[in-house]
PDB file of C-alpha atoms in Angstrom:
ATOM      1  CA  MET A   1      24.293  -5.529   9.519  1.00 67.00           C
ATOM      2  CA  SER A   2      23.266  -2.819  11.876  1.00 89.00           C
ATOM      3  CA  LYS A   3      20.204  -3.122  14.035  1.00 89.00           C
ATOM      4  CA  LEU A   4      18.613  -0.122  12.304  1.00 92.00           C
ATOM      5  CA  PHE A   5      18.924  -1.757   8.879  1.00 90.00           C
ATOM      6  CA  ARG A   6      17.547  -5.060  10.183  1.00 90.00           C
ATOM      7  CA  ASN A   7      14.538  -3.287  11.706  1.00 90.00           C
ATOM      8  CA  TRP A   8      13.923  -1.361   8.475  1.00 91.00           C
ATOM      9  CA  PHE A   9      14.228  -4.539   6.394  1.00 93.00           C
ATOM     10  CA  ALA A  10      11.919  -6.495   8.717  1.00 90.00           C
ATOM     11  CA  ASN A  11       9.320  -3.715   8.662  1.00 92.00           C
ATOM     12  CA  SER A  12       9.538  -3.449   4.872  1.00 94.00           C
ATOM     13  CA  LEU A  13       9.136  -7.206   4.430  1.00 96.00           C
ATOM     14  CA  LEU A  14       6.195  -7.238   6.835  1.00 94.00           C
ATOM     15  CA  ASN A  15       4.611  -4.357   4.913  1.00 95.00           C
ATOM     16  CA  ILE A  16       5.118  -6.177   1.594  1.00 97.00           C
ATOM     17  CA  ILE A  17       3.537  -9.376   2.917  1.00 96.00           C
ATOM     18  CA  THR A  18       0.641  -7.436   4.465  1.00 96.00           C
ATOM     19  CA  ASN A  19      -0.011  -5.585   1.205  1.00 97.00           C
ATOM     20  CA  MET A  20       0.200  -8.846  -0.731  1.00 97.00           C
ATOM     21  CA  ILE A  21      -2.451 -10.471   1.465  1.00 96.00           C
ATOM     22  CA  ILE A  22      -4.698  -7.397   1.274  1.00 97.00           C
ATOM     23  CA  LEU A  23      -4.342  -7.208  -2.512  1.00 97.00           C
ATOM     24  CA  MET A  24      -5.171 -10.902  -2.933  1.00 97.00           C
ATOM     25  CA  THR A  25      -8.211 -10.504  -0.671  1.00 97.00           C
ATOM     26  CA  LEU A  26      -9.417  -7.438  -2.557  1.00 97.00           C
ATOM     27  CA  ALA A  27      -8.884  -9.166  -5.894  1.00 97.00           C
ATOM     28  CA  GLY A  28     -11.104 -11.985  -4.646  1.00 96.00           C
ATOM     29  CA  TYR A  29     -13.883  -9.796  -3.297  1.00 97.00           C
ATOM     30  CA  LEU A  30     -13.702  -6.859  -5.716  1.00 96.00           C
ATOM     31  CA  HIS A  31     -12.971  -8.918  -8.824  1.00 93.00           C
ATOM     32  CA  THR A  32     -14.731  -6.377 -11.034  1.00 94.00           C
ATOM     33  CA  MET A  33     -12.293  -3.650  -9.944  1.00 95.00           C
ATOM     34  CA  VAL A  34      -9.019  -5.421  -9.111  1.00 97.00           C
ATOM     35  CA  HIS A  35      -7.424  -8.076 -11.315  1.00 97.00           C
ATOM     36  CA  LEU A  36      -4.417 -10.138 -10.188  1.00 97.00           C
ATOM     37  CA  SER A  37      -3.028 -12.981 -12.276  1.00 97.00           C
ATOM     38  CA  GLY A  38      -1.780 -14.996  -9.287  1.00 95.00           C
ATOM     39  CA  VAL A  39       0.132 -15.124  -6.012  1.00 97.00           C
ATOM     40  CA  GLY A  40       3.441 -14.274  -7.707  1.00 97.00           C
ATOM     41  CA  ALA A  41       1.830 -11.247  -9.308  1.00 97.00           C
ATOM     42  CA  ALA A  42       0.496 -10.184  -5.898  1.00 97.00           C
ATOM     43  CA  PHE A  43       3.999 -10.425  -4.419  1.00 97.00           C
ATOM     44  CA  ALA A  44       5.585  -8.552  -7.340  1.00 98.00           C
ATOM     45  CA  THR A  45       2.871  -5.898  -7.187  1.00 98.00           C
ATOM     46  CA  SER A  46       3.468  -5.456  -3.479  1.00 98.00           C
ATOM     47  CA  VAL A  47       7.235  -5.089  -4.023  1.00 98.00           C
ATOM     48  CA  VAL A  48       6.734  -2.540  -6.822  1.00 98.00           C
ATOM     49  CA  LEU A  49       4.251  -0.643  -4.640  1.00 98.00           C
ATOM     50  CA  ALA A  50       6.736  -0.610  -1.751  1.00 97.00           C
ATOM     51  CA  ILE A  51       9.494   0.754  -4.003  1.00 97.00           C
ATOM     52  CA  LEU A  52       7.193   3.443  -5.397  1.00 97.00           C
ATOM     53  CA  ASN A  53       6.065   4.351  -1.886  1.00 96.00           C
ATOM     54  CA  LEU A  54       9.712   4.679  -0.878  1.00 95.00           C
ATOM     55  CA  PHE A  55      10.829   6.944  -3.725  1.00 97.00           C
ATOM     56  CA  VAL A  56       7.859   8.551  -5.531  1.00 97.00           C
ATOM     57  CA  ARG A  57       5.224   8.983  -2.814  1.00 97.00           C
ATOM     58  CA  PRO A  58       7.272  11.397  -0.633  1.00 97.00           C
ATOM     59  CA  VAL A  59       7.780  13.690  -3.630  1.00 97.00           C
ATOM     60  CA  LEU A  60       4.055  13.655  -4.414  1.00 97.00           C
ATOM     61  CA  ILE A  61       3.208  14.344  -0.785  1.00 97.00           C
ATOM     62  CA  LEU A  62       5.601  17.281  -0.726  1.00 97.00           C
ATOM     63  CA  PHE A  63       4.183  18.813  -3.912  1.00 97.00           C
ATOM     64  CA  SER A  64       0.585  18.283  -2.822  1.00 97.00           C
ATOM     65  CA  LEU A  65       1.035  19.569   0.720  1.00 97.00           C
ATOM     66  CA  PRO A  66      -1.351  22.542   0.281  1.00 97.00           C
ATOM     67  CA  ALA A  67      -4.114  20.277  -1.082  1.00 97.00           C
ATOM     68  CA  THR A  68      -3.474  17.786   1.721  1.00 96.00           C
ATOM     69  CA  ILE A  69      -3.724  20.497   4.365  1.00 97.00           C
ATOM     70  CA  LEU A  70      -6.887  21.998   2.834  1.00 97.00           C
ATOM     71  CA  SER A  71      -8.542  18.568   2.652  1.00 97.00           C
ATOM     72  CA  LEU A  72      -7.500  17.779   6.236  1.00 97.00           C
ATOM     73  CA  GLY A  73      -5.328  14.886   5.048  1.00 96.00           C
ATOM     74  CA  PHE A  74      -7.854  13.157   2.800  1.00 97.00           C
ATOM     75  CA  PHE A  75      -5.791  13.976  -0.294  1.00 97.00           C
ATOM     76  CA  ILE A  76      -3.364  11.265   0.881  1.00 98.00           C
ATOM     77  CA  PHE A  77      -5.941   8.736  -0.360  1.00 98.00           C
ATOM     78  CA  VAL A  78      -5.700  10.311  -3.824  1.00 98.00           C
ATOM     79  CA  ILE A  79      -1.912   9.978  -3.698  1.00 98.00           C
ATOM     80  CA  ASN A  80      -2.264   6.335  -2.632  1.00 98.00           C
ATOM     81  CA  ALA A  81      -4.665   5.750  -5.533  1.00 98.00           C
ATOM     82  CA  LEU A  82      -2.133   7.316  -7.907  1.00 98.00           C
ATOM     83  CA  MET A  83       0.551   4.979  -6.534  1.00 98.00           C
ATOM     84  CA  LEU A  84      -1.737   2.016  -7.199  1.00 98.00           C
ATOM     85  CA  LEU A  85      -2.415   3.224 -10.754  1.00 98.00           C
ATOM     86  CA  LEU A  86       1.311   3.680 -11.365  1.00 98.00           C
ATOM     87  CA  THR A  87       1.932   0.181  -9.999  1.00 98.00           C
ATOM     88  CA  SER A  88      -0.758  -1.122 -12.339  1.00 98.00           C
ATOM     89  CA  ALA A  89       0.907   0.591 -15.291  1.00 98.00           C
ATOM     90  CA  ILE A  90       4.275  -0.929 -14.383  1.00 98.00           C
ATOM     91  CA  MET A  91       2.894  -4.435 -13.754  1.00 97.00           C
ATOM     92  CA  GLY A  92       0.910  -4.601 -16.989  1.00 96.00           C
ATOM     93  CA  PRO A  93      -1.639  -7.431 -17.275  1.00 97.00           C
ATOM     94  CA  ALA A  94      -0.483  -9.092 -14.042  1.00 97.00           C
ATOM     95  CA  PHE A  95      -2.196  -6.366 -11.965  1.00 98.00           C
ATOM     96  CA  ARG A  96      -4.965  -4.173 -13.307  1.00 97.00           C
ATOM     97  CA  LEU A  97      -7.331  -1.621 -11.840  1.00 97.00           C
ATOM     98  CA  ASP A  98     -10.410  -0.665 -13.817  1.00 96.00           C
ATOM     99  CA  SER A  99     -10.415   3.082 -13.167  1.00 96.00           C
ATOM    100  CA  PHE A 100      -9.272   5.866 -10.889  1.00 98.00           C
ATOM    101  CA  GLY A 101     -12.440   5.369  -8.837  1.00 97.00           C
ATOM    102  CA  SER A 102     -11.519   1.720  -8.344  1.00 97.00           C
ATOM    103  CA  ALA A 103      -7.998   2.729  -7.340  1.00 98.00           C
ATOM    104  CA  LEU A 104      -9.383   5.232  -4.832  1.00 98.00           C
ATOM    105  CA  ILE A 105     -11.709   2.649  -3.274  1.00 98.00           C
ATOM    106  CA  VAL A 106      -8.890   0.087  -3.114  1.00 98.00           C
ATOM    107  CA  ALA A 107      -6.536   2.683  -1.562  1.00 98.00           C
ATOM    108  CA  ILE A 108      -9.056   3.513   1.160  1.00 98.00           C
ATOM    109  CA  ILE A 109      -9.764  -0.154   1.920  1.00 98.00           C
ATOM    110  CA  MET A 110      -6.036  -0.982   1.947  1.00 98.00           C
ATOM    111  CA  ALA A 111      -5.358   1.852   4.404  1.00 97.00           C
ATOM    112  CA  LEU A 112      -8.124   0.630   6.707  1.00 98.00           C
ATOM    113  CA  PHE A 113      -6.949  -2.988   6.593  1.00 97.00           C
ATOM    114  CA  GLN A 114      -3.321  -1.976   7.168  1.00 97.00           C
ATOM    115  CA  MET A 115      -4.381   0.001  10.232  1.00 97.00           C
ATOM    116  CA  ILE A 116      -6.449  -2.925  11.559  1.00 97.00           C
ATOM    117  CA  ILE A 117      -3.688  -5.481  10.931  1.00 96.00           C
ATOM    118  CA  ARG A 118      -1.018  -3.305  12.553  1.00 94.00           C
ATOM    119  CA  THR A 119      -3.185  -2.496  15.560  1.00 95.00           C
ATOM    120  CA  PHE A 120      -4.654  -5.895  16.333  1.00 95.00           C
ATOM    121  CA  ILE A 121      -2.066  -8.355  15.015  1.00 93.00           C
ATOM    122  CA  ILE A 122       1.418  -6.888  14.592  1.00 91.00           C
ATOM    123  CA  ARG A 123       1.635  -4.683  17.701  1.00 92.00           C
ATOM    124  CA  PRO A 124       0.397  -7.377  20.110  1.00 93.00           C
ATOM    125  CA  LEU A 125       2.820  -9.916  18.626  1.00 89.00           C
ATOM    126  CA  ARG A 126       5.762  -7.519  19.030  1.00 87.00           C
ATOM    127  CA  ARG A 127       4.899  -6.793  22.654  1.00 86.00           C
ATOM    128  CA  GLY A 128       4.459 -10.416  23.648  1.00 70.00           C
TER     129      GLY A 128
END
């Protein structure tokens, strides 16, 4: 395996685990908005979300570029919410979001937590 593939795989796995932990935390705190049936469902949801973010999200970003530019980038949160809703539709009863508003709130919180985790946990561990 090439070093590039190993780095991509490691980053993808780290992203999946991070999303899984964030989703489980949000399901615990926002139980009226986010419903997960268990740890396995959180892992599967995170894998499905990663696959959708790899293939579908770039197409949506490309098509919504004018709206993203006009909103100064905030439309990305709408795209992330749509990815979560699509993941919910694929996962069925194992992962449910109550509404688009719930998906938007979860997308914003997930983006904030991902930024915090990358900045204060992952980057320092990679440097040290």
